[in-house]
XYZ file of C-alpha atoms in Angstrom:
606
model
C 0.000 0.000 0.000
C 1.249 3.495 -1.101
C 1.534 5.802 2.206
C 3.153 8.756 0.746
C 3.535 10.018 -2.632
C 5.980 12.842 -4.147
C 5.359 13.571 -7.898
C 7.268 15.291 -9.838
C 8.705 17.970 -6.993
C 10.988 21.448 -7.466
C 12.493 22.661 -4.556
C 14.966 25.692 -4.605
C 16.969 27.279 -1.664
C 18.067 30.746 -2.502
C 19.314 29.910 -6.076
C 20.291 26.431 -5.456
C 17.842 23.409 -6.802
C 17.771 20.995 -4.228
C 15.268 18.956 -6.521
C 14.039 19.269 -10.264
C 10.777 16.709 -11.522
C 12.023 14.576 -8.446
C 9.453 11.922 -7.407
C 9.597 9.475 -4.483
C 7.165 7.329 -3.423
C 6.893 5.346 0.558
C 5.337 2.106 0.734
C 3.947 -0.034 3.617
C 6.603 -1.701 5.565
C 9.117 -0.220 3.901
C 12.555 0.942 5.402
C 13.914 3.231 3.241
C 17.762 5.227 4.197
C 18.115 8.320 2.654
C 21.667 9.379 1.460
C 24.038 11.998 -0.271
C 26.478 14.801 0.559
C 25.662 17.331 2.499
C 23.444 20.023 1.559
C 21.519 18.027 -1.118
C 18.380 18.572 0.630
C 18.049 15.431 2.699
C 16.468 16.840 5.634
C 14.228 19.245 3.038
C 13.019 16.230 1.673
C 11.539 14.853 5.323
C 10.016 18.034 5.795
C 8.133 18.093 2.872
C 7.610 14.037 4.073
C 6.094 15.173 6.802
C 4.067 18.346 5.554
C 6.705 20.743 7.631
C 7.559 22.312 4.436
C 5.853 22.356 0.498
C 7.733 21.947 -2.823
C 7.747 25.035 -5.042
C 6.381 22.894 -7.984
C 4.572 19.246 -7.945
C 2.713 17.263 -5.361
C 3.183 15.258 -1.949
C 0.160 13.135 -1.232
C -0.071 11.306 1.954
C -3.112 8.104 2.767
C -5.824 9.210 4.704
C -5.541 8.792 8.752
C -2.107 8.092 8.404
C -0.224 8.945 11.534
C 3.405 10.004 10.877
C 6.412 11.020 13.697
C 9.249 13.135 13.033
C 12.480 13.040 14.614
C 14.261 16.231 13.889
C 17.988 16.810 13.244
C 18.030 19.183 16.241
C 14.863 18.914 18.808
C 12.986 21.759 20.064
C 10.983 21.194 23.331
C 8.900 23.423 25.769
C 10.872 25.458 28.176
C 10.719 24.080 32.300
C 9.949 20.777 31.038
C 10.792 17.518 32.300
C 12.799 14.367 30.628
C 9.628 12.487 31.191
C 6.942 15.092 30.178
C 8.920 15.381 27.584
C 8.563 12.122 26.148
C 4.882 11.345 27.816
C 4.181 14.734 25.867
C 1.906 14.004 22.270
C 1.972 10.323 22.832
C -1.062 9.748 25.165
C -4.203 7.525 24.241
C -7.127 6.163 25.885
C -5.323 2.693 25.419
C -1.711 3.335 26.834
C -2.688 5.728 29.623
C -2.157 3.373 32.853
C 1.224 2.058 30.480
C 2.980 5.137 29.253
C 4.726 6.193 32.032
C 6.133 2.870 32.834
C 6.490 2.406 28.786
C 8.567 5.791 28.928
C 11.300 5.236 31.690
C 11.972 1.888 29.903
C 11.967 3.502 26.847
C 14.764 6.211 28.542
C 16.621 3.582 30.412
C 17.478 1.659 27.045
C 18.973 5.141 25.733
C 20.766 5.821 29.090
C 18.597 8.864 30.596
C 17.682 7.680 34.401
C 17.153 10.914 35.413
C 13.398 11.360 34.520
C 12.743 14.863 36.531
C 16.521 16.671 35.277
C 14.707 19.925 33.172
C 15.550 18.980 28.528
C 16.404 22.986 29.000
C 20.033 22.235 31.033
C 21.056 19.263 28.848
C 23.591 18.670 26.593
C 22.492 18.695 22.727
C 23.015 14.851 22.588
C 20.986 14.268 25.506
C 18.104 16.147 23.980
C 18.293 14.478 20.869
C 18.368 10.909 22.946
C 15.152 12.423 25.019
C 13.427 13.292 21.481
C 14.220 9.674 19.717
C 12.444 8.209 23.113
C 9.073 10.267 22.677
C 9.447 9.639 18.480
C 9.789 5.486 19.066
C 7.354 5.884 22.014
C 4.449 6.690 19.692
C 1.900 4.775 17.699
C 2.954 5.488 14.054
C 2.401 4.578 10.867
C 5.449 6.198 9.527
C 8.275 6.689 11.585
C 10.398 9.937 9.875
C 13.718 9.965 11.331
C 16.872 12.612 10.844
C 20.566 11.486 12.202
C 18.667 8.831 14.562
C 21.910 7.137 15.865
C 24.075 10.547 16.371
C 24.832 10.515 19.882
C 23.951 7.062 20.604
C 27.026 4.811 22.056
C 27.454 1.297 20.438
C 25.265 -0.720 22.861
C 22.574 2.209 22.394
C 23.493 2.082 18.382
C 22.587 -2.102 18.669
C 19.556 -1.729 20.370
C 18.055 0.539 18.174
C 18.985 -1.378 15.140
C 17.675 -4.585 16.120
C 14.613 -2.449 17.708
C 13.588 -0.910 13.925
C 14.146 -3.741 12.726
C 11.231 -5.358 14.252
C 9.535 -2.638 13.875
C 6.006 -3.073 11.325
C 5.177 0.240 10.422
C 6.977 2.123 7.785
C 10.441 3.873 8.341
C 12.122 6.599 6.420
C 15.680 7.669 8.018
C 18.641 9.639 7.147
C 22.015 8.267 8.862
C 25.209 8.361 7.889
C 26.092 4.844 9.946
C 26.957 2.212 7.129
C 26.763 -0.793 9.246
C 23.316 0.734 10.796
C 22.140 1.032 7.160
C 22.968 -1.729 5.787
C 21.262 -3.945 8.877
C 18.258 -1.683 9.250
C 17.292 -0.913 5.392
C 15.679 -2.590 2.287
C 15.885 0.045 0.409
C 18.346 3.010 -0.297
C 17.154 6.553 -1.753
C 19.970 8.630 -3.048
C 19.740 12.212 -3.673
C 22.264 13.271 -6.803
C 22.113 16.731 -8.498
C 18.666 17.685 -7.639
C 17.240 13.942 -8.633
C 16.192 10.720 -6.422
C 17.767 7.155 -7.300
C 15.883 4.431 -5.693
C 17.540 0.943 -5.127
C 15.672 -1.847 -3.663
C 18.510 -3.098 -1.525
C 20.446 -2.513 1.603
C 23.361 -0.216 1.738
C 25.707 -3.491 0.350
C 24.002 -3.849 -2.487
C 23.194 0.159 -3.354
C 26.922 0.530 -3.876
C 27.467 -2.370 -6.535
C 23.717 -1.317 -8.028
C 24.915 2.334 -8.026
C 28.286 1.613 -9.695
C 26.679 -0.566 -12.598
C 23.910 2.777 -13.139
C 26.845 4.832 -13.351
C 28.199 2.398 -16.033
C 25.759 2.445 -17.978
C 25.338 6.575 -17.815
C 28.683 6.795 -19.093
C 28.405 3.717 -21.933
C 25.237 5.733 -22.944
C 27.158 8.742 -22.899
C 30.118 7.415 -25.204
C 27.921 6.391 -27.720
C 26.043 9.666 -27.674
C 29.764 11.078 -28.145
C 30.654 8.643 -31.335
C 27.379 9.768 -33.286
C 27.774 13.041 -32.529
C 31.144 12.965 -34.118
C 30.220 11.532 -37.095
C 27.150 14.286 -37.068
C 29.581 16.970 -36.729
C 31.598 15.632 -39.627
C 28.532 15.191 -41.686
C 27.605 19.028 -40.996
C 30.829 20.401 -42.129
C 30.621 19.125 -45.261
C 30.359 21.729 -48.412
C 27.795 24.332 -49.338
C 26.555 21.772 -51.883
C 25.898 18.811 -49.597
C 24.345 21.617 -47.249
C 22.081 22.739 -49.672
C 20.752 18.756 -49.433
C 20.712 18.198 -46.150
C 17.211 16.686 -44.588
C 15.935 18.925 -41.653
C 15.134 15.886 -39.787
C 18.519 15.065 -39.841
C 19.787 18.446 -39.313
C 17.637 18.210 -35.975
C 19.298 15.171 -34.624
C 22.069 16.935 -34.679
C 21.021 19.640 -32.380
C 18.921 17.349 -30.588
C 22.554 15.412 -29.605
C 24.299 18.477 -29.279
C 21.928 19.607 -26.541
C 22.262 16.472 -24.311
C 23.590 16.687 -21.151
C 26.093 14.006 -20.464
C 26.553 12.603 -17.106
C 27.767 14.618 -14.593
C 31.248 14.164 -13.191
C 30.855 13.756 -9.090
C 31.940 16.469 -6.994
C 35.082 14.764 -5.204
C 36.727 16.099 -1.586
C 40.035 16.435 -2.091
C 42.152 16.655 1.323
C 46.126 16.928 0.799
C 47.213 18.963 3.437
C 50.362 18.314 4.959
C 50.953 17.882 8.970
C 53.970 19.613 10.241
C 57.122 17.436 11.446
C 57.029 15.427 14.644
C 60.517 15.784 16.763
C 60.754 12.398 18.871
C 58.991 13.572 22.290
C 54.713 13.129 21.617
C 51.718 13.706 23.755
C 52.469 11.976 27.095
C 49.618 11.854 29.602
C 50.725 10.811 33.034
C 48.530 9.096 35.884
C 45.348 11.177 34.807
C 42.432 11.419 37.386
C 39.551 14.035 36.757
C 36.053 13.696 38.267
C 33.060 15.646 37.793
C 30.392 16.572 41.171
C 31.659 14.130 42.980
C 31.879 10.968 40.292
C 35.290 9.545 38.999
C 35.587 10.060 35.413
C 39.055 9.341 34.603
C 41.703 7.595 37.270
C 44.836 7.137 37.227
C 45.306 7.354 33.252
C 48.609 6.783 31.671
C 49.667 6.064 27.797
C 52.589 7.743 25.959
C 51.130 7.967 22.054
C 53.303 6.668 19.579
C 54.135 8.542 15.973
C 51.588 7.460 13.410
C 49.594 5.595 16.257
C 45.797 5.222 15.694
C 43.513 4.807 18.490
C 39.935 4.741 19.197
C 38.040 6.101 22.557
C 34.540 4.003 23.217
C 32.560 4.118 26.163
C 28.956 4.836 26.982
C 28.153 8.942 26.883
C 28.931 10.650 29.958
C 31.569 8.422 30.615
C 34.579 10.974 30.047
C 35.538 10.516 26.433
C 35.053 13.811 25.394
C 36.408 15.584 28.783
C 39.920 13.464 28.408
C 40.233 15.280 24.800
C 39.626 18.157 26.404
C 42.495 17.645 28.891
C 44.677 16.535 26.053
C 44.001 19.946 24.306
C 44.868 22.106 27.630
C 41.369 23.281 27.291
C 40.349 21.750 30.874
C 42.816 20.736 33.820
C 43.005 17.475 35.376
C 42.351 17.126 39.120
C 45.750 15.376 39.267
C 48.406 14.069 36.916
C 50.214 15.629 33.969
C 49.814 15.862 29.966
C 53.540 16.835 28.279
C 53.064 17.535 25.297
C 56.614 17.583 22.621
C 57.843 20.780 21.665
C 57.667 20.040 17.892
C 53.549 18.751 18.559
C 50.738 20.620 16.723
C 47.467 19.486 18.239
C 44.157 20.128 15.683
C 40.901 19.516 17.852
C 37.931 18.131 15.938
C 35.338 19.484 18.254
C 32.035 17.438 19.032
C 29.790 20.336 19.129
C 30.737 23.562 16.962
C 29.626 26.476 19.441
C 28.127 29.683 18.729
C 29.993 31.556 21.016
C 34.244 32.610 21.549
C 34.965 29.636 24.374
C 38.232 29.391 24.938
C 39.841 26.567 22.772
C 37.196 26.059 20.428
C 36.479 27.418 16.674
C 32.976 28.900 17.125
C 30.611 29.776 14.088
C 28.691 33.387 14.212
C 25.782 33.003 12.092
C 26.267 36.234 10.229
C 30.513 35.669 9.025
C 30.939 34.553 5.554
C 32.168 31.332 4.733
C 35.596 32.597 3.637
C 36.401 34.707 6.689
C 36.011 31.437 8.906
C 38.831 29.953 6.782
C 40.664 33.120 6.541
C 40.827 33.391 10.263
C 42.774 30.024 10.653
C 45.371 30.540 7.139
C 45.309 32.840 4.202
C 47.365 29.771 2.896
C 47.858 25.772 3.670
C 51.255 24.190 2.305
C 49.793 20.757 0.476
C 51.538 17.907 -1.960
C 50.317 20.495 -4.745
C 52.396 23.271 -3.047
C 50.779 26.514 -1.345
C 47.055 26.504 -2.064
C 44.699 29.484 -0.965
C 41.540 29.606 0.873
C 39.444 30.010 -1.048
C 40.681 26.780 -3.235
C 40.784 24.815 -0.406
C 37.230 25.792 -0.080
C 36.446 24.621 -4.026
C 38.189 21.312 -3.162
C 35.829 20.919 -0.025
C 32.961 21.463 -2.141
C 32.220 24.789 -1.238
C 32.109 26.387 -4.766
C 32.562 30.343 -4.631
C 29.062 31.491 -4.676
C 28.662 29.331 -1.885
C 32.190 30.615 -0.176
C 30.636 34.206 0.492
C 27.403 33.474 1.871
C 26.935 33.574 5.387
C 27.704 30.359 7.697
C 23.473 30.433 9.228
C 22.729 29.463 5.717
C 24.983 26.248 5.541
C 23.424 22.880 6.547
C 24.516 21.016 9.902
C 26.672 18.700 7.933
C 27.993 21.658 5.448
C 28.996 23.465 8.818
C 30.569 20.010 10.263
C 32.243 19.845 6.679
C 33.832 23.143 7.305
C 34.634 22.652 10.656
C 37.070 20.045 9.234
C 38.891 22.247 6.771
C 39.551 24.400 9.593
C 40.746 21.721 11.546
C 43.535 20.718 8.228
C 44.178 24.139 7.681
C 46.255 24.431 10.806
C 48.542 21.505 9.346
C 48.355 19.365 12.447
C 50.228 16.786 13.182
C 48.107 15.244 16.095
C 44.575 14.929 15.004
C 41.886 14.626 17.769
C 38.808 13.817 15.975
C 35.701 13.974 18.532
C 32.650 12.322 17.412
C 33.551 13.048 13.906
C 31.128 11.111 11.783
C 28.285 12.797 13.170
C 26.339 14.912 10.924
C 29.451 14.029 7.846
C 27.788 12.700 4.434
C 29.140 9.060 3.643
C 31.386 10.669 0.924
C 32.853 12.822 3.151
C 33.632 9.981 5.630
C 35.392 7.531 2.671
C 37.621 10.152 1.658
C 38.399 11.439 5.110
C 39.519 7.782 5.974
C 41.642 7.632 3.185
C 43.063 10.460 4.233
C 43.646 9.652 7.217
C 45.350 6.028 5.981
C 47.815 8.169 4.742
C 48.014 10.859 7.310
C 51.734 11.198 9.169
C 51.085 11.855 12.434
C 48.822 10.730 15.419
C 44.981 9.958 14.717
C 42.803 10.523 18.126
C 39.411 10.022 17.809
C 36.184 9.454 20.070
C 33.483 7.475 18.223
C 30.594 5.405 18.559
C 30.601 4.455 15.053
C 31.568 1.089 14.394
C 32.178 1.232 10.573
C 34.454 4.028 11.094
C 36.437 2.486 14.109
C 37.335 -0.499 12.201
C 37.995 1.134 9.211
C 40.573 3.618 11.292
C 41.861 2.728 14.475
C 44.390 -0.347 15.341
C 44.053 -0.108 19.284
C 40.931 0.845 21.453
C 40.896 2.786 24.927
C 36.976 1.270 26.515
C 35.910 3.206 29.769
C 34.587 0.662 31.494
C 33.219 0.918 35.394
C 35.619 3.690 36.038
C 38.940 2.707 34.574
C 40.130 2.769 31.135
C 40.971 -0.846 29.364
C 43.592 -1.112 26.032
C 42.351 -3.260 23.378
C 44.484 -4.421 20.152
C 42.545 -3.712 17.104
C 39.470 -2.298 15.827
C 35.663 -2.230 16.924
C 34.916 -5.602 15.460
C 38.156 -7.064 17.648
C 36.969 -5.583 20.656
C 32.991 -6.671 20.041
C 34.921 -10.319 20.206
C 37.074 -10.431 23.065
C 34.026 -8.422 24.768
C 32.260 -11.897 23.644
C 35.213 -13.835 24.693
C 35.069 -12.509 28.253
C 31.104 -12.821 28.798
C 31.417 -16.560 27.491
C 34.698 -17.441 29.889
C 32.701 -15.820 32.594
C 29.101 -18.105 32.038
C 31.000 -20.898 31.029
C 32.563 -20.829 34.734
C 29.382 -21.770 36.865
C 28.274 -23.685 33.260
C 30.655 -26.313 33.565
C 34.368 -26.635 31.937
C 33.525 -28.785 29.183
C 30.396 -26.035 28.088
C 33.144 -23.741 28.525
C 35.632 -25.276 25.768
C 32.659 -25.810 23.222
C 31.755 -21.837 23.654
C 35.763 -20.769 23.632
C 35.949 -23.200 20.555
C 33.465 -21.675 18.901
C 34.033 -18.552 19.205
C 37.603 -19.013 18.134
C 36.077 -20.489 14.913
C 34.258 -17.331 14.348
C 37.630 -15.071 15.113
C 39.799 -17.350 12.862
C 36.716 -17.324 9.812
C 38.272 -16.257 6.644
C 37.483 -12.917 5.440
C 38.799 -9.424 3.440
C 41.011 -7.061 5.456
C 39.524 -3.705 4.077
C 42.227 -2.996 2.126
C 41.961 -6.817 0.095
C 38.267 -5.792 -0.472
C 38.990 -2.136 -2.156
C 41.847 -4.507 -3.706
C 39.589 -7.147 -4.942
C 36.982 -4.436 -6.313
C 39.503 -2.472 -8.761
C 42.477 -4.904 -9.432
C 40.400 -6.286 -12.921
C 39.921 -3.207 -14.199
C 43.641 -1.727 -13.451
C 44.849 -5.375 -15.350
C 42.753 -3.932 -18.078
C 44.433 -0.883 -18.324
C 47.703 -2.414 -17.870
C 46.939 -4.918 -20.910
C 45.287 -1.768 -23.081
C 49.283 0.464 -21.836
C 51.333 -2.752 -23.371
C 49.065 -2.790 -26.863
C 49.327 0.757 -26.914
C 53.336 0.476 -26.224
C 53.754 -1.773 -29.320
C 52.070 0.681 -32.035
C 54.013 3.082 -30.173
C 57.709 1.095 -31.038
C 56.173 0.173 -34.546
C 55.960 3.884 -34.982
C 59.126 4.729 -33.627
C 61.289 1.961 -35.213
C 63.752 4.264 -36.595
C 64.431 6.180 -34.076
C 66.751 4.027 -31.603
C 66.865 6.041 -28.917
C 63.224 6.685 -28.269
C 62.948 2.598 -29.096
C 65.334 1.761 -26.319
C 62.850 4.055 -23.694
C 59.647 2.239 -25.129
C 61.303 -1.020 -24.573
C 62.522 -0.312 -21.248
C 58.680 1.320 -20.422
C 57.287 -2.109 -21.950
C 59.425 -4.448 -19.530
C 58.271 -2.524 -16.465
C 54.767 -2.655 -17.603
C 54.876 -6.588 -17.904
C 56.824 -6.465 -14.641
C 53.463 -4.888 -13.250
C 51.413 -6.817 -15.035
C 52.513 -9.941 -13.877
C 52.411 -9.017 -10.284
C 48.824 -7.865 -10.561
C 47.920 -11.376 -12.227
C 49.534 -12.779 -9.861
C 47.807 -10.739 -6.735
C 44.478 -11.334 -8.913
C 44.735 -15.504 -8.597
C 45.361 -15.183 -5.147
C 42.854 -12.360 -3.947
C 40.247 -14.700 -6.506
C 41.068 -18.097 -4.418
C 40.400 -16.313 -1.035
C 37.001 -14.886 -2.608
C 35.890 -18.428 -3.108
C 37.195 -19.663 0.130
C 34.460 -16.991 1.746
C 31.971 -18.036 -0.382
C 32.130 -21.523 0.609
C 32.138 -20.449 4.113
């Protein structure tokens, strides 16, 4: 059954189309993740969803008596209110009156609020959202609308909700940048590309393999378009007598191909700024202890950070995360203990929450400064591998073209302001990144290309996150606050889910029996040691075909080349030297191929 129908839509902001003849349509049952780069219109899109805002041009029909919840990016709530008539509020019935309350503090307890009477006006923006998600899930919807659902959420939270929408029978319509969290939750992706919806029946898996092979074909369609068009041209520059001849249907065509629009090349992020040398002496924090009204956050912390280390802060929120980067910044003082810090370290602080205000320590964003005067503030210039680039190019390469570079930062999205949050961050030339929470509000495009860049990145990587993707994809050791004290894992998220696993089952198996306990440590051991991709093998796996096709297409074009050139000994003797390296290569990648192909069966047979 259709619930919600979008026909044909045109939506402009200032003089930007966010969508042209876009249609959309939501179905019963459906779970449907929205994606694509910031400031595409994905949150305009809900809004018009949910009758908050109208199209300039086309329709949005919804089904009669439909009820549909909204969960916005950023949550608005009476003032004086409590955490509980918060959530109680717009979610009473006849039915669930002797329930709700009781429904409500579970419902909190399961995203970590306890404190039902603490006033929404004196907490934290993640709190709130956490306190707005409770009242949206809370209610009795046919359509459940939500925006950035799992920012904010720590990865027991993250799980709970997953497996919780999952179940859950009415429809659901959410925009999250979470790849794991999409590619559970969803059966269907909706990507918004240069003003225009692609829909793909699949989870977030199978979007990027469906997407690739659409882009494929654009650009097949597009070379063809390209051949005829030559030959048209050709055709049209022929004499004033075979002008004088020439059909006007044919002489149409031509225009007709001439005014085509072929496929849009992708706006692509380019970071390449250079950190500034590292002497030998790091970031050294010694015996750490900080503690907030009378609770122990941090106690008795020590770790020296290594050059080029990578390491990931978890922990449920509250728990100190964001205070310890804080203390490693010099923005707040420990109770006790030290942080040295080398004289050669540049610290760049990836702030959680971009303020609005001149706090000490942190970048803040008045509403009414242009884009380019943030950047200006921090360099006029950034050294890069391309040599000294300016401002304002950065900004281009950050996809902030330069009509967009002097409008005012109130006008930029939440993820367009995170986005430039982060070129401030680079522009200093860091060499000890501290990234806090820095995947919330960040497009997936964004995200790839910052963890590339951060692969590559020669210095320290610091960051707190609750999202698993990007933990595995980034970090090689994990810091958990746990109870207290602060426990070192090896390895990513997924490493740490399993000795986490490891631990519970040793534990059980104790008052189970030894021999239970064997048969659980066995099996999980069997699941550690299953056969699988690094990341790196997959991204491997996924190009090396095509880059044996181009090495194969180089040697063919290498021997018309030396044909060409047979006279002409010395430029023969670089050809054949170019043509020996090129096999060289070739045969490695063949080589790579067979065995990346024989592991890629062995996890199919799995």
């Amino acid at each position: 059954m259709n619930l919600i129908n979008i026909e044909n839509i045109t939506k402009y902001y200032t003089d930007t189309p966010l969508f042209e003849q876009a249609s959309f349509t939501v179905d019963e049952s459906e779970k449907i993740g929205i994606i694509g780069i910031n400031g595409t219109g994905k949150t305009t899109l809900l809004k018009m969803l949910v009758g908050m805002e109208e199209p300039d041009s086309g329709s949005v029909t919804r089904a009669n008596n439909i009820v549909v919840r909204y969960l916005p990016q950023t949550p608005d709530f009476q003032r004086d209110i409590t955490v509980l008539e918060a959530v109680m509020e717009g979610n009473r019935t006849h039915e669930n009156e002797w329930s709700l309350e009781s429904d409500a503090k579970t419902m909190l307890q399961k995203l970590g609020i306890s404190d039902y009477e603490m006033k929404v006006d004196t907490m934290s923006g993640g709190q709130r959202k956490r306190v707005a998600l409770a009242s949206t899930l809370l209610s009795k919807a046919d359509i459940l609308v939500l925006d950035e659902p799992t920012n904010h959420l720590d990865s027991a939270m993250a799980d709970w909700l997953e497996e919780y929408l999952k179940s859950y029978r009415g429809a659901l319509v959410m925009v999250t940048h979470d790849r794991y969290f999409l590619d559970s939750v969803s059966n269907r992706i909706v990507e918004i590309d240069k003003a225009k919806i692609y829909s793909y029946q699949t989870n977030y898996t199978g979007f990027l393999e469906l997407k690739a092979q659409r882009e494929d074909m654009e650009y097949a369609t597009e070379r063809k378009r390209q051949s005829i068009l030559r030959v048209e041209i050709e055709w049209m520059k022929r004499g004033a007598r075979a002008r004088s001849t020439k059909q006007k249907a044919h002489i149409q065509r031509y225009e007709q191909l001439a005014a085509q629009r072929g496929p849009q090349q992708e706006a692509q992020l380019e970071l390449s700024s250079v950190s500034t040398r590292m002497g030998r002496t790091t970031v050294e924090l010694q015996q750490i202890t900080k503690s907030y009204d009378g609770k122990t956050l941090i106690r008795d912390f020590s770790y020296i950070f290594l050059k080029n280390d990578r390491i990931g802060f978890i922990g449920e929120n509250g728990c100190g995360k964001t205070t310890l980067m804080k203390i490693l910044c010099g923005i707040e003082q420990p109770d006790s203990g030290a942080v040295v810090t080398g004289q050669t370290i540049k610290l760049g602080y990836y702030a959680q929450e971009i303020r609005n205000d001149a706090q000490a320590g942190l970048a803040y964003m008045k509403p009414d400064m242009r884009v380019i005067d943030y950047i200006r503030n921090t360099a006029e210039y950034v050294q890069t591998v391309d040599g000294s680039v300016s401002a304002s190019v950065m900004l281009d390469r950050f996809l902030f073209p330069p009509e967009k570079q002097y409008g005012l930062l109130g006008k930029l999205s939440g993820g367009e302001r995170r986005r430039l949050n982060l070129l401030r961050v680079l522009m200093e030339a860091p060499n000890v990144l501290i990234l806090d929470e820095p995947t919330n509000d960040l497009d997936i495009q964004t995200l790839t290309i910052l963890e590339d860049y951060l692969d590559h990145f020669e210095g320290i990587v610091i960051a707190v996150s609750h999202d698993r993707y990007f933990l595995d994809r980034v970090v090689r050791r994990i810091f958990a606050f746990e109870n207290g004290t602060i426990r070192q894992y090896e390895g990513g998220f997924t490493d740490y889910q399993a000795k986490q696993q490891e631990e519970e089952t040793e534990k059980s198996s104790t008052n189970a029996g030894a021999g239970q306990a064997q048969a659980n440590l066995k099996t999980i051991k069997n699941r550690q040691e299953k056969i699988r991709f690094s990341y790196k093998e997959q991204k491997e796996y996924e190009t090396i075909e095509h880059e044996i096709a181009a090495l194969e297409a180089q040697l063919e074009k290498l021997d018309g080349d030396m044909a060409s050139n047979a006279s002409d000994f010395v430029r023969l003797n670089e050809l054949t030297k170019e043509k020996e390296r090129t096999e060289q290569l070739l045969e490695e990648k063949l080589e790579r191929w067979m065995y990346l192909q024989e592991l890629a069966e062995k996890i199919a047979a799995q």
